[in-house]
Phi, psi and omega in degrees: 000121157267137210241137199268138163221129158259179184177138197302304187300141169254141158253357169293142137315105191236119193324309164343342236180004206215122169246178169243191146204174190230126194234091139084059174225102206226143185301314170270009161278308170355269204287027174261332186276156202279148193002091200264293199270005133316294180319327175290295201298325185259359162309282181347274176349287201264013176261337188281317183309315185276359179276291143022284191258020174035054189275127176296135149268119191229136190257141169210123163229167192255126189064016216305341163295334195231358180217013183054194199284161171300142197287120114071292201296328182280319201286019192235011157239358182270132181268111204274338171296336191245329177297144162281117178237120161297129135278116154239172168236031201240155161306289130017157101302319188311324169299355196230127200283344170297299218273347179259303215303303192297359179269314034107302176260025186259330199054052202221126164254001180257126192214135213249075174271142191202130187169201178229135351285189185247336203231041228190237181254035174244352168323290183275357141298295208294349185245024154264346205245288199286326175304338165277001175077357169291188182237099171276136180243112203271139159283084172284019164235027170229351161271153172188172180214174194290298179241141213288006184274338170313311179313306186306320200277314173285345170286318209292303178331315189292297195338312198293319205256027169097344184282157158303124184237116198217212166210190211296271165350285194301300188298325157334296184302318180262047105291327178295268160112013205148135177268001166306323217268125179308003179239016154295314170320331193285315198294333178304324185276331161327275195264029163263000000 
């Protein structure tokens, strides 16, 4: 006889249940991170992908006086109608009440991060997000910091301290869930 346990916890990621956000990937920080236009190019990927699968977005910069606007390559594929955008100066998003009352109100526990630096504010979102009881699942070839042993040292602290890690490709697929799902061709085509 074989026997079923349930349990309240999920480890699928599911589009249903699930937002992103975008952290602080701005023209005069940008080209200081350690392979910066990988980090751009699957930033692309994985924002036409999630518009794709009508994941709410919330764009966050830090500071814009001082670190200017999101670099170009992004605002020319971000659907700015649908999307949310934050100026903040707390590290956190979560410190900053504009940008948690929307996270706050989509009612998604799963949030889907990605940005600069990693060991920085997208750090200190994700152990801020899981101290709130969500699931941040950090894009780790869509994240980077100016140097990659920070990145390496900030990937490892979230894993240990529960978010998911994962990547641009994999999260595409597993929100798709089926190659039946009408945006699968589209994402398929996104990530050759």
């Amino acid at each position: 006889m074989s026997k079923t346990i349930i349990t309240d916890k999920t480890y699928r990621i599911m589009r249903d249940n699930c937002q992103a956000m975008i952290i602080d990937v701005q023209q005069k920080l940008t080209p200081h991170i350690y392979r910066h236009q990988e980090i751009i190019n699957k930033t692309i990927t994985l924002i036409e992908g999630l518009q794709i699968l009508n994941v709410p977005l919330l764009l966050n910069e830090q500071y814009k006086k001082g670190l200017g606007d999101t670099v170009p390559e992004i605002l020319e594929v971000l659907d700015t109608a649908k999307a949310r955008s934050v100026e903040k100066v707390t590290f956190s998003v979560c410190d900053n009440d504009e940008a948690w009352n929307y996270l706050a109100q989509q009612n998604r526990t799963s949030v889907i991060v990605f940005g600069v630096e990693t060991h920085v504010c997208v750090m200190q979102t994700v152990l801020d997000l899981l101290d709130n009881g969500m699931q941040p699942v950090v894009i780790a070839d869509a994240t980077g910091s100016r140097d990659a042993y920070d990145r390496r040292q900030a990937i490892r602290r979230m894993r240990r301290a529960g978010a998911v890690i994962t990547t641009t490709e994999a999260i595409l697929f597993e929100l798709c869930r089926s190659s039946k799902d009408p945006a699968f061709k589209a994402i398929s085509q996104l990530v050759k």
